[in-house]
PDB file of C-alpha atoms in Angstrom:
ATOM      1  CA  UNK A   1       3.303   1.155  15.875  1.00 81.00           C
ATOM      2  CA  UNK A   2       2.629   0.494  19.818  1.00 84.00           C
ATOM      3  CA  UNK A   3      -0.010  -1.484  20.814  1.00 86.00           C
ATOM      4  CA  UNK A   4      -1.732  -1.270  24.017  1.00 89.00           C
ATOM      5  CA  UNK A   5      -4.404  -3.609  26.333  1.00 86.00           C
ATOM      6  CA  UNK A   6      -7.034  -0.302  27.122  1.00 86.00           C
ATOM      7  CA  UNK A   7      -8.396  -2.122  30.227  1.00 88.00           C
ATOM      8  CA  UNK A   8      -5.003  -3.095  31.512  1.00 89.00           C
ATOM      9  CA  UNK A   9      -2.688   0.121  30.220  1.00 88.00           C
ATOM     10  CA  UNK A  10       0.174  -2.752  29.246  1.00 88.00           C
ATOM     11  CA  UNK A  11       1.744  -2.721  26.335  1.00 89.00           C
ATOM     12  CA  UNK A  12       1.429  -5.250  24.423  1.00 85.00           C
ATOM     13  CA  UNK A  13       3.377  -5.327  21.704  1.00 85.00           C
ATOM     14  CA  UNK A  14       5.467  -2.939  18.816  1.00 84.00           C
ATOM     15  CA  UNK A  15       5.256  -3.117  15.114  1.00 81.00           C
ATOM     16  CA  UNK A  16       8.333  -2.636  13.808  1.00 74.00           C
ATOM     17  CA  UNK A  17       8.135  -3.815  10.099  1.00 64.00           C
ATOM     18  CA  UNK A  18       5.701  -0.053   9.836  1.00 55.00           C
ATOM     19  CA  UNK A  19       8.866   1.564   8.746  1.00 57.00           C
ATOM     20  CA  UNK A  20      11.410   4.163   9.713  1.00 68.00           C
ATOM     21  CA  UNK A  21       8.878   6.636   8.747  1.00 73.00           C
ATOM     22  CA  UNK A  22       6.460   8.567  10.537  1.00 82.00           C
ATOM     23  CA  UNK A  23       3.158   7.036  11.067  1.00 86.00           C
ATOM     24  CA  UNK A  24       0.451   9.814   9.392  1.00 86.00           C
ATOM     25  CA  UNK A  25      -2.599   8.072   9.897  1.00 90.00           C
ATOM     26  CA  UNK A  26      -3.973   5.095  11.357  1.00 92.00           C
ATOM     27  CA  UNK A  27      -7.837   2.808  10.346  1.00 92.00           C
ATOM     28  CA  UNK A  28      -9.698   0.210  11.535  1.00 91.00           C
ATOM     29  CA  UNK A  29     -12.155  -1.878   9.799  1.00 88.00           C
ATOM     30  CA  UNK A  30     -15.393  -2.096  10.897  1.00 80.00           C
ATOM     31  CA  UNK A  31     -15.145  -5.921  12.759  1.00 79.00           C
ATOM     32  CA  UNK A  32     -11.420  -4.821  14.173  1.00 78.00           C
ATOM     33  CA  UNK A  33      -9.533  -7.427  12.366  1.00 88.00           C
ATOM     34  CA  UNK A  34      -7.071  -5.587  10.158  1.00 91.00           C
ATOM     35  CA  UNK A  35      -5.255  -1.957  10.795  1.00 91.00           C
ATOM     36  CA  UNK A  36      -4.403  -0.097   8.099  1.00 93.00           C
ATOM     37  CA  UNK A  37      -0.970   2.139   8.670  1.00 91.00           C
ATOM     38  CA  UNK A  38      -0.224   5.105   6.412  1.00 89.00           C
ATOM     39  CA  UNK A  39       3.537   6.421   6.760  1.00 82.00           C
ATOM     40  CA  UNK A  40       5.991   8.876   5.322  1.00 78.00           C
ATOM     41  CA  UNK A  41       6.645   7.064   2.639  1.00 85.00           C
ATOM     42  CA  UNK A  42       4.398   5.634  -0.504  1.00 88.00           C
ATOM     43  CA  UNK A  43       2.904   2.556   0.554  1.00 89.00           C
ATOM     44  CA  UNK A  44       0.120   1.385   3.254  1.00 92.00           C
ATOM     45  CA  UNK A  45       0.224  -1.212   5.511  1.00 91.00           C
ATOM     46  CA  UNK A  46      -2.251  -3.347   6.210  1.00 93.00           C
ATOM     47  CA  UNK A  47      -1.791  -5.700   9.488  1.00 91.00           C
ATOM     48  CA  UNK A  48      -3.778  -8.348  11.048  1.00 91.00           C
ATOM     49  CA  UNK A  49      -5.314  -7.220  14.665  1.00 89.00           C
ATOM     50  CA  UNK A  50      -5.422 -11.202  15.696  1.00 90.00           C
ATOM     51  CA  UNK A  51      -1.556 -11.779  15.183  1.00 91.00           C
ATOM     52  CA  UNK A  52      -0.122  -8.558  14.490  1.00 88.00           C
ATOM     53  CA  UNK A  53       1.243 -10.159  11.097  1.00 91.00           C
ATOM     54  CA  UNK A  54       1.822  -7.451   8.472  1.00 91.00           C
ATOM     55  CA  UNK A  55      -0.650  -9.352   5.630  1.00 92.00           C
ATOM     56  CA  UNK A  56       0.015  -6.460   3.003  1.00 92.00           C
ATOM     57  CA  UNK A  57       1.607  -3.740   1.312  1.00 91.00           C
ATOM     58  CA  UNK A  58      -0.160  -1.873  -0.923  1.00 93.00           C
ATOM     59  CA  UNK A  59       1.595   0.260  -3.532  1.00 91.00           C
ATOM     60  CA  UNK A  60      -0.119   2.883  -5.671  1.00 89.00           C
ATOM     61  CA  UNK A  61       0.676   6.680  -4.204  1.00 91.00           C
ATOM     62  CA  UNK A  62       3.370   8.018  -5.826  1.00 91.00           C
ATOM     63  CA  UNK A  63       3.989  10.429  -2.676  1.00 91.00           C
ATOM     64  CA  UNK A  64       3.829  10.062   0.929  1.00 88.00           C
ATOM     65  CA  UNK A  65       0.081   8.467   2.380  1.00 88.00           C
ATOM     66  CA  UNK A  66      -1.174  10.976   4.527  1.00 90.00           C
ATOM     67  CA  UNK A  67      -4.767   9.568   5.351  1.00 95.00           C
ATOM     68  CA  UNK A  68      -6.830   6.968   5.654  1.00 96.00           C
ATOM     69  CA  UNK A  69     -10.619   5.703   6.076  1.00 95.00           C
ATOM     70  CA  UNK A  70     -12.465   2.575   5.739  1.00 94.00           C
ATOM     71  CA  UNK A  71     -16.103   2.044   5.068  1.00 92.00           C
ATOM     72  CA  UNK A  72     -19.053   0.156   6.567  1.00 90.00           C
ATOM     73  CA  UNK A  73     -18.013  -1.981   2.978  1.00 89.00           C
ATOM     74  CA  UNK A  74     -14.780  -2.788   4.527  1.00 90.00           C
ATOM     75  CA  UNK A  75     -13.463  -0.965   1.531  1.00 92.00           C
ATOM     76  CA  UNK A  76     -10.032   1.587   2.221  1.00 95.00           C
ATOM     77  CA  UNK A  77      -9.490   5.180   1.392  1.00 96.00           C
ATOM     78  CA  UNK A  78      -6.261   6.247   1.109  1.00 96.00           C
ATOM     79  CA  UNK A  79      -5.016  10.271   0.661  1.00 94.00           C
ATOM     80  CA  UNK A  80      -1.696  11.283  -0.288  1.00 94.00           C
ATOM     81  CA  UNK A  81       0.409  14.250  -0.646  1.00 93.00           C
ATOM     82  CA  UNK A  82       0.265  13.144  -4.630  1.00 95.00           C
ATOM     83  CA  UNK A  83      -3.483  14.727  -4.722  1.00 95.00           C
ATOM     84  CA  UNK A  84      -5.395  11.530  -4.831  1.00 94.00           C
ATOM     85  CA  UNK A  85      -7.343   9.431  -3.339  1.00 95.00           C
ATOM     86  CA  UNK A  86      -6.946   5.533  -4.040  1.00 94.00           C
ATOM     87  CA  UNK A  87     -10.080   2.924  -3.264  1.00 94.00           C
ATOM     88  CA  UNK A  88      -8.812  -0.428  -1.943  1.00 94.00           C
ATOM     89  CA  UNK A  89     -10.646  -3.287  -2.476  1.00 91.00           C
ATOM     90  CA  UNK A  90     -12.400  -5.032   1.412  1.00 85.00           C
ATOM     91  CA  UNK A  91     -12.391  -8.900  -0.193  1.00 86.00           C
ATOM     92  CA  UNK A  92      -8.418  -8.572  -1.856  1.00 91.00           C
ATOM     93  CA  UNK A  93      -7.033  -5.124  -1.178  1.00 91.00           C
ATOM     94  CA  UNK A  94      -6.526  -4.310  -4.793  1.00 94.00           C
ATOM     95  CA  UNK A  95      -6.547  -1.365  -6.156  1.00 95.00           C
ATOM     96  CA  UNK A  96     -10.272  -0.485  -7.499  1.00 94.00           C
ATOM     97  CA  UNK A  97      -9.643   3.114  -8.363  1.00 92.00           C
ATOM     98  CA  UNK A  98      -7.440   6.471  -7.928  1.00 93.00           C
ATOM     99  CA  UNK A  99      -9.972   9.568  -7.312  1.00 93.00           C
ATOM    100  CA  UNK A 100      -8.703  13.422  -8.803  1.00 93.00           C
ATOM    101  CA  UNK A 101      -9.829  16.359  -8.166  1.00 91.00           C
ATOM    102  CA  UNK A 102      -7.770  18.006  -5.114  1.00 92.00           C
ATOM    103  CA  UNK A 103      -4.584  20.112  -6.104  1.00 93.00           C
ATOM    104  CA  UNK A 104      -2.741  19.743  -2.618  1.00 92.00           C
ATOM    105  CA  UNK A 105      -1.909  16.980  -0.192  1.00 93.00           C
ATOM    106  CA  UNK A 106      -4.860  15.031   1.229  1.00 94.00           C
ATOM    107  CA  UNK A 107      -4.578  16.180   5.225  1.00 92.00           C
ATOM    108  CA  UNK A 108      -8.132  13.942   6.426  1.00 93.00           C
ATOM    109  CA  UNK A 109     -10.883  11.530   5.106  1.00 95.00           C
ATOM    110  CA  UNK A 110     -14.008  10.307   6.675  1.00 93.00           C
ATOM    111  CA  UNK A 111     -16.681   8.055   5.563  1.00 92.00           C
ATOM    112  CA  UNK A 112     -20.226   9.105   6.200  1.00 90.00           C
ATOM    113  CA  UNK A 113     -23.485   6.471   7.598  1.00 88.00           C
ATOM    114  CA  UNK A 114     -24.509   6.218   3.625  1.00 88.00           C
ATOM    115  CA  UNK A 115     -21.149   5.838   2.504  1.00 89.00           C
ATOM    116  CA  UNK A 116     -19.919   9.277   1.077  1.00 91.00           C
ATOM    117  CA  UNK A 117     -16.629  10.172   1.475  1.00 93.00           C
ATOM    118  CA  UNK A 118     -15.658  13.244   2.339  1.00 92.00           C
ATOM    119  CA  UNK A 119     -11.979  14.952   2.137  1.00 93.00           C
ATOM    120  CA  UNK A 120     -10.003  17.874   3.189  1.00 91.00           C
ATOM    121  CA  UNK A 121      -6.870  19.106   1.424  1.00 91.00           C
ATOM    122  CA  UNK A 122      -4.308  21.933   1.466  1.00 90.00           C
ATOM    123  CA  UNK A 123      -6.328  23.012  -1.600  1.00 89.00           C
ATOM    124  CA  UNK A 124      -8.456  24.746   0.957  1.00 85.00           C
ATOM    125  CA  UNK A 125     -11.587  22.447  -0.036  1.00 86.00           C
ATOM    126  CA  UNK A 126     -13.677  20.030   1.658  1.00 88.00           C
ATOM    127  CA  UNK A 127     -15.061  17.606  -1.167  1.00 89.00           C
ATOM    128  CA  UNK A 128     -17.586  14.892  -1.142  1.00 89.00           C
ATOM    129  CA  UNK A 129     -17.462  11.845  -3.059  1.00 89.00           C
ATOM    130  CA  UNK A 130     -20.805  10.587  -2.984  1.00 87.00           C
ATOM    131  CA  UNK A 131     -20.532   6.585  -2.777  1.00 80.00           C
ATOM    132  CA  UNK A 132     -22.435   5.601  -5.849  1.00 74.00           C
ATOM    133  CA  UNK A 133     -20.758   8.348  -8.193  1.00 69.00           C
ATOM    134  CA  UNK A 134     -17.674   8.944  -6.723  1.00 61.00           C
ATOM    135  CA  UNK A 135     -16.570  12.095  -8.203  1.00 69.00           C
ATOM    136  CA  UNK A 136     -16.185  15.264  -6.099  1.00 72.00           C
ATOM    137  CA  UNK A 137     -18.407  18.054  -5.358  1.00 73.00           C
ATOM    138  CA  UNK A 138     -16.442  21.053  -3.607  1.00 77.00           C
ATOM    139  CA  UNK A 139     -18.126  21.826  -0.381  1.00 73.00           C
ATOM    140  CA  UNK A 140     -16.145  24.719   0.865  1.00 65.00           C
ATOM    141  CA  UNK A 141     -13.346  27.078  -0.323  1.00 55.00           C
ATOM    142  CA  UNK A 142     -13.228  29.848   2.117  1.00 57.00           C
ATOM    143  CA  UNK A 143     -10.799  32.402   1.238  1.00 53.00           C
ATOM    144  CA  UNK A 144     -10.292  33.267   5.140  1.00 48.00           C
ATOM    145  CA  UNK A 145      -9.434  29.925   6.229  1.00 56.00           C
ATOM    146  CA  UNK A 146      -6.473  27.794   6.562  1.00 68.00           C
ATOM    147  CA  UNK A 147      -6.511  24.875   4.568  1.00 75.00           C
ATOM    148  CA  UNK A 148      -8.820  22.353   6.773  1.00 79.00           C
ATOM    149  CA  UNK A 149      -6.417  19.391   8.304  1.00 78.00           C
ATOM    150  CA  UNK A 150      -9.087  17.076   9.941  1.00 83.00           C
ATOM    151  CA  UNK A 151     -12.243  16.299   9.615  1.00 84.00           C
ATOM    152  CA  UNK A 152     -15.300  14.204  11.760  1.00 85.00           C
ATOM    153  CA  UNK A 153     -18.812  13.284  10.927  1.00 86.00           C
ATOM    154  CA  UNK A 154     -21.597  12.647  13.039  1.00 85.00           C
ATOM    155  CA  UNK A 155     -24.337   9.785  12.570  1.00 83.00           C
ATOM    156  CA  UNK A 156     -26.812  12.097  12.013  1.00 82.00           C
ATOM    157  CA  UNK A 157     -24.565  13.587   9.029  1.00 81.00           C
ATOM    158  CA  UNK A 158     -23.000  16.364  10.668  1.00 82.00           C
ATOM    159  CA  UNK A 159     -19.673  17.276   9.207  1.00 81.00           C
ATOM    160  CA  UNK A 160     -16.976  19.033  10.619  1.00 79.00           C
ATOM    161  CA  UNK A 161     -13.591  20.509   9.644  1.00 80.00           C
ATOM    162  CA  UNK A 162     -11.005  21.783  11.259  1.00 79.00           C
ATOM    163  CA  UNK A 163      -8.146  24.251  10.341  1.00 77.00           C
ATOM    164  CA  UNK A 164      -5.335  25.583  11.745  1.00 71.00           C
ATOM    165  CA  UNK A 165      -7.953  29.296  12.511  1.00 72.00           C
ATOM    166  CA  UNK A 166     -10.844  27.121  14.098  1.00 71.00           C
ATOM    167  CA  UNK A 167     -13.745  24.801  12.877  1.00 66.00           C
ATOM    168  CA  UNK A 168     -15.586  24.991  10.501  1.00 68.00           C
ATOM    169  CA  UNK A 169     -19.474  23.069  10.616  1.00 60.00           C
ATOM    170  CA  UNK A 170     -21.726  22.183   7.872  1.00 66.00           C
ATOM    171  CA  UNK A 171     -24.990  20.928   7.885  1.00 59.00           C
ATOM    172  CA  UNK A 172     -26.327  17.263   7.176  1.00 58.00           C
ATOM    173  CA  UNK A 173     -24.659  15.469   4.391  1.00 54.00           C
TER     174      UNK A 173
END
């Protein structure tokens, strides 16, 4: 991981205790103070902003972490090509609970304003995980499309996903 001073363009500094592996995703927590790092292999990083200190590894995924999200909780997300999603704890980063319902690699999570979570696999779906339930509801599974990669959300609770044919937009979540 490179780190860079925006107003200045230096570099400031490289993490290398990430891993060989290639970094897949990348989250910030809501008060920048700790960076989550998901690579190629099973485990997530989690490193302080202030020092650059790697303060944890968190084990759980039994394949490579693909994505990750953090909510307004402090709370992490993390998807994996093992179909699930795990919930990390904001106070101790523990592990609070493993989410199922996708049958291919997680490719992108976002967390809306009221806390749902939404996720796109190679499934072809877009699910939500609505924060106080937190099982799925399949949004999507369009026949014609390429399994959606990405996804953003709006503040208003506009969500979009994108696949490797174009984007797809739905309305307010």
């Amino acid at each position: 991981i490179r780190v860079w001073q925006c107003s200045t363009g230096n570099h400031v500094r490289t993490l290398t205790e990430a891993n060989r592996h290639v970094i897949t995703a990348l989250a910030l927590d809501n008060h920048a103070h700790l960076l989550s790092c998901s690579t190629g292999d099973v485990n997530i990083r989690v490193w302080s902003v202030t020092d650059y200190s790697l303060l944890r590894t968190l084990a759980g995924h039994t394949s490579s972490a693909s994505a990750l999200a953090i909510d307004k909780q402090g709370r992490l997300f993390s998807g994996s090509d093992d179909c699930t999603i795990r919930v990390w704890s904001a106070n101790d980063l523990a592990l609070l609970r493993t989410l199922e319902g996708h049958s291919g690699r997680i490719n992108g999570l976002s967390v809306a304003e009221n806390g749902d979570v939404f996720s796109v696999s190679e499934d072809g779906t877009v699910r939500m995980w609505p924060s106080r339930a937190l099982t799925s509801h399949v949004l999507s599974t369009e026949d014609s499309f390429q399994a959606p990669y990405t996804l953003a959300i709006t503040r208003n609770g506009t969500l979009f996903a994108g696949t490797n044919d174009g984007i797809l937009m739905f309305g307010s979540t």
